PDB file of C-alpha atoms in Angstrom:
ATOM      1  CA  MET A 359       4.471 -18.416 -61.031  1.00 51.00           C
ATOM      2  CA  ARG A 360       2.801 -19.790 -58.058  1.00 50.00           C
ATOM      3  CA  CYS A 361      -0.871 -19.086 -57.558  1.00 50.00           C
ATOM      4  CA  VAL A 362      -1.909 -18.257 -53.586  1.00 50.00           C
ATOM      5  CA  ASN A 363      -5.359 -18.611 -52.551  1.00 50.00           C
ATOM      6  CA  ALA A 364      -6.845 -15.758 -50.541  1.00 48.00           C
ATOM      7  CA  GLU A 365      -7.759 -18.221 -47.775  1.00 50.00           C
ATOM      8  CA  THR A 366      -4.312 -19.421 -47.196  1.00 50.00           C
ATOM      9  CA  GLN A 367      -2.582 -15.890 -46.945  1.00 51.00           C
ATOM     10  CA  PRO A 368      -1.188 -14.982 -43.892  1.00 51.00           C
ATOM     11  CA  THR A 369      -3.177 -12.281 -42.381  1.00 54.00           C
ATOM     12  CA  ALA A 370      -1.714  -9.143 -40.551  1.00 52.00           C
ATOM     13  CA  PRO A 371      -1.626  -9.385 -36.677  1.00 53.00           C
ATOM     14  CA  PRO A 372      -4.319  -7.368 -34.851  1.00 52.00           C
ATOM     15  CA  PRO A 373      -2.827  -3.809 -34.041  1.00 52.00           C
ATOM     16  CA  ARG A 374      -1.202  -3.522 -30.562  1.00 53.00           C
ATOM     17  CA  ALA A 375      -2.762  -1.612 -27.776  1.00 49.00           C
ATOM     18  CA  VAL A 376      -1.134   1.759 -27.344  1.00 49.00           C
ATOM     19  CA  ASN A 377      -1.674   3.735 -24.022  1.00 48.00           C
ATOM     20  CA  GLY A 378      -4.653   1.245 -23.259  1.00 47.00           C
ATOM     21  CA  THR A 379      -6.755   2.009 -26.471  1.00 47.00           C
ATOM     22  CA  THR A 380      -6.914  -0.431 -29.181  1.00 47.00           C
ATOM     23  CA  GLY A 381      -6.144   0.424 -32.947  1.00 46.00           C
ATOM     24  CA  ASP A 382      -8.608   0.386 -35.753  1.00 46.00           C
ATOM     25  CA  THR A 383      -9.358  -3.206 -36.772  1.00 47.00           C
ATOM     26  CA  GLY A 384     -11.757  -2.062 -39.405  1.00 45.00           C
ATOM     27  CA  ASP A 385     -14.888  -2.513 -37.308  1.00 44.00           C
ATOM     28  CA  PRO A 386     -16.995   0.699 -37.727  1.00 46.00           C
ATOM     29  CA  GLY A 387     -18.160   0.485 -34.181  1.00 45.00           C
ATOM     30  CA  GLU A 388     -14.809  -0.219 -32.689  1.00 44.00           C
ATOM     31  CA  ALA A 389     -13.041   2.906 -33.868  1.00 46.00           C
ATOM     32  CA  THR A 390     -14.711   4.819 -31.257  1.00 46.00           C
ATOM     33  CA  ALA A 391     -14.972   2.356 -28.759  1.00 46.00           C
ATOM     34  CA  GLY A 392     -11.229   2.377 -28.009  1.00 46.00           C
ATOM     35  CA  PRO A 393     -11.106   5.469 -25.740  1.00 48.00           C
ATOM     36  CA  VAL A 394     -14.223   4.762 -24.082  1.00 45.00           C
ATOM     37  CA  ARG A 395     -13.115   1.015 -23.426  1.00 53.00           C
ATOM     38  CA  ALA A 396      -9.766   2.473 -22.056  1.00 58.00           C
ATOM     39  CA  THR A 397     -11.445   4.742 -19.738  1.00 63.00           C
ATOM     40  CA  GLY A 398     -13.831   2.081 -18.424  1.00 66.00           C
ATOM     41  CA  HIS A 399     -10.791  -0.225 -17.994  1.00 70.00           C
ATOM     42  CA  ARG A 400      -9.002   2.448 -15.859  1.00 70.00           C
ATOM     43  CA  LEU A 401     -11.970   2.813 -13.654  1.00 74.00           C
ATOM     44  CA  ARG A 402     -12.263  -0.847 -13.048  1.00 80.00           C
ATOM     45  CA  ALA A 403      -8.601  -0.662 -12.291  1.00 78.00           C
ATOM     46  CA  LEU A 404      -9.215   1.831  -9.532  1.00 84.00           C
ATOM     47  CA  VAL A 405     -11.580  -0.531  -7.617  1.00 87.00           C
ATOM     48  CA  VAL A 406      -8.729  -2.425  -6.130  1.00 86.00           C
ATOM     49  CA  PRO A 407      -7.018   0.863  -4.565  1.00 89.00           C
ATOM     50  CA  ALA A 408     -10.349   1.797  -3.504  1.00 90.00           C
ATOM     51  CA  GLY A 409     -11.056  -1.530  -1.795  1.00 92.00           C
ATOM     52  CA  VAL A 410      -7.535  -1.349  -0.057  1.00 92.00           C
ATOM     53  CA  LEU A 411      -8.478   2.185   1.140  1.00 93.00           C
ATOM     54  CA  ALA A 412     -11.927   1.140   2.325  1.00 95.00           C
ATOM     55  CA  ALA A 413     -10.249  -1.755   4.384  1.00 95.00           C
ATOM     56  CA  VAL A 414      -7.474   0.606   6.023  1.00 94.00           C
ATOM     57  CA  ALA A 415     -10.309   3.057   6.575  1.00 94.00           C
ATOM     58  CA  GLY A 416     -12.387   0.727   8.199  1.00 94.00           C
ATOM     59  CA  ALA A 417      -9.539  -0.747  10.485  1.00 93.00           C
ATOM     60  CA  PHE A 418      -8.762   3.106  11.775  1.00 93.00           C
ATOM     61  CA  ALA A 419     -12.420   3.549  12.292  1.00 94.00           C
ATOM     62  CA  TYR A 420     -12.504   0.514  14.580  1.00 93.00           C
ATOM     63  CA  VAL A 421      -9.488   1.409  16.272  1.00 92.00           C
ATOM     64  CA  ALA A 422     -10.763   4.947  16.596  1.00 92.00           C
ATOM     65  CA  ALA A 423     -13.867   3.698  18.139  1.00 92.00           C
ATOM     66  CA  VAL A 424     -12.435   1.105  20.451  1.00 91.00           C
ATOM     67  CA  ASP A 425      -9.760   2.588  22.680  1.00 88.00           C
ATOM     68  CA  PRO A 426      -6.627   0.332  23.049  1.00 89.00           C
ATOM     69  CA  ASP A 427      -6.028   1.568  26.441  1.00 84.00           C
ATOM     70  CA  GLU A 428      -9.124  -0.195  27.795  1.00 84.00           C
ATOM     71  CA  PRO A 429      -8.385  -3.726  28.552  1.00 82.00           C
ATOM     72  CA  GLY A 430     -10.096  -6.561  26.919  1.00 81.00           C
ATOM     73  CA  HIS A 431     -10.628  -5.386  23.438  1.00 82.00           C
ATOM     74  CA  TYR A 432      -7.230  -6.196  21.891  1.00 85.00           C
ATOM     75  CA  PRO A 433      -4.556  -8.848  22.750  1.00 85.00           C
ATOM     76  CA  VAL A 434      -1.337  -7.938  24.691  1.00 86.00           C
ATOM     77  CA  CYS A 435       1.725  -8.205  22.841  1.00 86.00           C
ATOM     78  CA  PRO A 436       3.441 -11.588  23.202  1.00 88.00           C
ATOM     79  CA  LEU A 437       6.815 -10.187  23.281  1.00 87.00           C
ATOM     80  CA  TRP A 438       6.199  -7.635  26.144  1.00 86.00           C
ATOM     81  CA  ARG A 439       4.120 -10.035  28.004  1.00 89.00           C
ATOM     82  CA  LEU A 440       6.942 -12.909  28.071  1.00 92.00           C
ATOM     83  CA  THR A 441      10.049 -10.646  28.062  1.00 91.00           C
ATOM     84  CA  GLY A 442       9.022  -7.191  29.147  1.00 86.00           C
ATOM     85  CA  LEU A 443      10.771  -6.056  25.882  1.00 88.00           C
ATOM     86  CA  TYR A 444       8.950  -3.504  23.354  1.00 90.00           C
ATOM     87  CA  CYS A 445       8.709  -5.012  19.836  1.00 89.00           C
ATOM     88  CA  PRO A 446       8.680  -2.508  16.966  1.00 89.00           C
ATOM     89  CA  GLY A 447       4.746  -2.861  16.649  1.00 88.00           C
ATOM     90  CA  CYS A 448       4.189  -2.242  20.499  1.00 89.00           C
ATOM     91  CA  GLY A 449       2.216   0.915  20.807  1.00 90.00           C
ATOM     92  CA  GLY A 450       0.955   0.829  17.374  1.00 91.00           C
ATOM     93  CA  LEU A 451      -2.671   0.333  18.158  1.00 92.00           C
ATOM     94  CA  ARG A 452      -2.685   3.198  20.691  1.00 92.00           C
ATOM     95  CA  SER A 453      -0.655   5.290  17.707  1.00 93.00           C
ATOM     96  CA  ALA A 454      -3.339   4.726  15.328  1.00 94.00           C
ATOM     97  CA  HIS A 455      -6.043   5.589  17.796  1.00 94.00           C
ATOM     98  CA  ALA A 456      -4.246   9.082  18.451  1.00 94.00           C
ATOM     99  CA  PHE A 457      -3.730   9.437  14.669  1.00 94.00           C
ATOM    100  CA  ALA A 458      -7.108   8.857  13.790  1.00 93.00           C
ATOM    101  CA  HIS A 459      -8.403  11.498  16.538  1.00 94.00           C
ATOM    102  CA  GLY A 460      -5.908  13.966  15.000  1.00 93.00           C
ATOM    103  CA  ASP A 461      -3.503  13.988  18.010  1.00 93.00           C
ATOM    104  CA  LEU A 462      -0.067  13.621  16.137  1.00 93.00           C
ATOM    105  CA  ALA A 463       2.005  14.242  19.124  1.00 92.00           C
ATOM    106  CA  THR A 464       0.650  11.307  21.227  1.00 91.00           C
ATOM    107  CA  ALA A 465       0.614   8.965  18.065  1.00 93.00           C
ATOM    108  CA  LEU A 466       4.411   9.954  17.668  1.00 92.00           C
ATOM    109  CA  THR A 467       5.162   9.216  21.321  1.00 90.00           C
ATOM    110  CA  ASP A 468       3.197   5.782  21.230  1.00 91.00           C
ATOM    111  CA  ASN A 469       4.942   4.497  18.337  1.00 92.00           C
ATOM    112  CA  ALA A 470       6.937   7.037  15.747  1.00 92.00           C
ATOM    113  CA  LEU A 471       7.604   4.091  13.322  1.00 93.00           C
ATOM    114  CA  ALA A 472       3.977   3.452  13.175  1.00 94.00           C
ATOM    115  CA  VAL A 473       3.267   6.903  12.536  1.00 95.00           C
ATOM    116  CA  ALA A 474       6.029   6.807   9.623  1.00 94.00           C
ATOM    117  CA  GLY A 475       4.346   3.815   8.096  1.00 94.00           C
ATOM    118  CA  PHE A 476       0.916   5.368   8.368  1.00 94.00           C
ATOM    119  CA  LEU A 477       2.395   8.358   6.084  1.00 94.00           C
ATOM    120  CA  GLY A 478       4.468   6.095   4.058  1.00 92.00           C
ATOM    121  CA  PHE A 479       1.103   4.229   3.041  1.00 93.00           C
ATOM    122  CA  ALA A 480      -0.755   7.511   2.401  1.00 94.00           C
ATOM    123  CA  VAL A 481       1.892   8.504  -0.011  1.00 93.00           C
ATOM    124  CA  LEU A 482       2.430   5.076  -1.679  1.00 91.00           C
ATOM    125  CA  TRP A 483      -1.443   4.998  -2.037  1.00 92.00           C
ATOM    126  CA  THR A 484      -1.657   8.278  -3.597  1.00 93.00           C
ATOM    127  CA  VAL A 485       1.075   7.604  -6.134  1.00 92.00           C
ATOM    128  CA  TRP A 486      -0.765   4.300  -6.994  1.00 90.00           C
ATOM    129  CA  VAL A 487      -4.281   5.919  -7.464  1.00 91.00           C
ATOM    130  CA  ILE A 488      -2.589   8.585  -9.665  1.00 91.00           C
ATOM    131  CA  ARG A 489      -0.552   5.889 -11.742  1.00 89.00           C
ATOM    132  CA  THR A 490      -3.527   3.776 -12.234  1.00 87.00           C
ATOM    133  CA  ALA A 491      -5.752   6.777 -13.163  1.00 87.00           C
ATOM    134  CA  ARG A 492      -3.408   7.528 -15.734  1.00 85.00           C
ATOM    135  CA  GLY A 493      -3.225   3.900 -17.157  1.00 83.00           C
ATOM    136  CA  ARG A 494       0.270   3.112 -15.790  1.00 83.00           C
ATOM    137  CA  SER A 495       1.010   0.349 -13.323  1.00 78.00           C
ATOM    138  CA  LEU A 496       2.776   0.852  -9.928  1.00 77.00           C
ATOM    139  CA  ARG A 497       5.799  -1.361  -9.594  1.00 79.00           C
ATOM    140  CA  PRO A 498       7.893  -0.540  -6.781  1.00 77.00           C
ATOM    141  CA  ARG A 499      11.089  -1.937  -7.259  1.00 83.00           C
ATOM    142  CA  LEU A 500      12.533  -2.726  -3.775  1.00 81.00           C
ATOM    143  CA  GLY A 501      15.818  -4.409  -4.041  1.00 89.00           C
ATOM    144  CA  PRO A 502      17.927  -6.243  -1.224  1.00 92.00           C
ATOM    145  CA  VAL A 503      19.481  -2.856  -0.089  1.00 94.00           C
ATOM    146  CA  HIS A 504      15.953  -1.370   0.476  1.00 90.00           C
ATOM    147  CA  LEU A 505      14.570  -4.215   2.401  1.00 91.00           C
ATOM    148  CA  TRP A 506      17.532  -4.748   4.562  1.00 95.00           C
ATOM    149  CA  SER A 507      17.567  -0.822   5.154  1.00 94.00           C
ATOM    150  CA  LEU A 508      14.134  -1.436   6.504  1.00 92.00           C
ATOM    151  CA  GLY A 509      14.799  -4.096   8.333  1.00 93.00           C
ATOM    152  CA  ALA A 510      17.866  -2.335  10.116  1.00 95.00           C
ATOM    153  CA  LEU A 511      15.509   0.726  10.671  1.00 93.00           C
ATOM    154  CA  ALA A 512      13.126  -1.661  12.672  1.00 92.00           C
ATOM    155  CA  LEU A 513      15.998  -3.474  14.599  1.00 93.00           C
ATOM    156  CA  VAL A 514      17.759   0.119  15.607  1.00 92.00           C
ATOM    157  CA  PHE A 515      14.228   1.330  16.594  1.00 90.00           C
ATOM    158  CA  THR A 516      13.542  -2.071  18.738  1.00 89.00           C
ATOM    159  CA  VAL A 517      16.970  -1.691  20.196  1.00 90.00           C
ATOM    160  CA  VAL A 518      16.878   1.889  21.089  1.00 90.00           C
ATOM    161  CA  ARG A 519      13.413   1.758  22.667  1.00 88.00           C
ATOM    162  CA  ASN A 520      14.351  -0.932  24.921  1.00 89.00           C
ATOM    163  CA  LEU A 521      17.526   0.692  26.324  1.00 89.00           C
ATOM    164  CA  PRO A 522      17.650   3.083  29.442  1.00 87.00           C
ATOM    165  CA  PHE A 523      18.174   6.283  27.265  1.00 85.00           C
ATOM    166  CA  GLY A 524      15.342   5.310  24.739  1.00 76.00           C
ATOM    167  CA  GLY A 525      12.716   5.706  27.237  1.00 76.00           C
ATOM    168  CA  TRP A 526      11.121   8.413  25.309  1.00 76.00           C
ATOM    169  CA  LEU A 527      10.231   5.771  22.615  1.00 78.00           C
ATOM    170  CA  HIS A 528       8.363   3.614  25.100  1.00 74.00           C
ATOM    171  CA  PRO A 529       4.827   3.242  24.103  1.00 77.00           C
TER     172      PRO A 529
END
């Protein structure tokens, strides 16, 4: 029979985290700290979405305060200046200005693709906050089909707005 010393016996691995809480490790103070620690972690995790929102809100506040139609505040689109063609972003600042002032019709006229982007950002940000608050991560799975589709949409938008019948898409 073999004698095993208590110091050489393998120890059990620590309990795995489940739903953001730690298991009971035998420490009497940690048994109640698990859910509190998980809540604190979730609140810290919300700092990143809050920072992103603050940055976007600051950018929108600046564009709302400084009118893009007044010359000298923003640079001119280099593609439009060199070729006279509208890129997918042309009119985006005027669209954001109108959107920030609640004028959705003008925002859509200036750049409908930008308005779709603003609304898409709002939906994605909301889903991000809800999933983070619940302790889940946001992992958007954009495959090649999604990325090519977005690129094709931007290309079609650009081509149509530069054709004679796409005048209604000019900024």
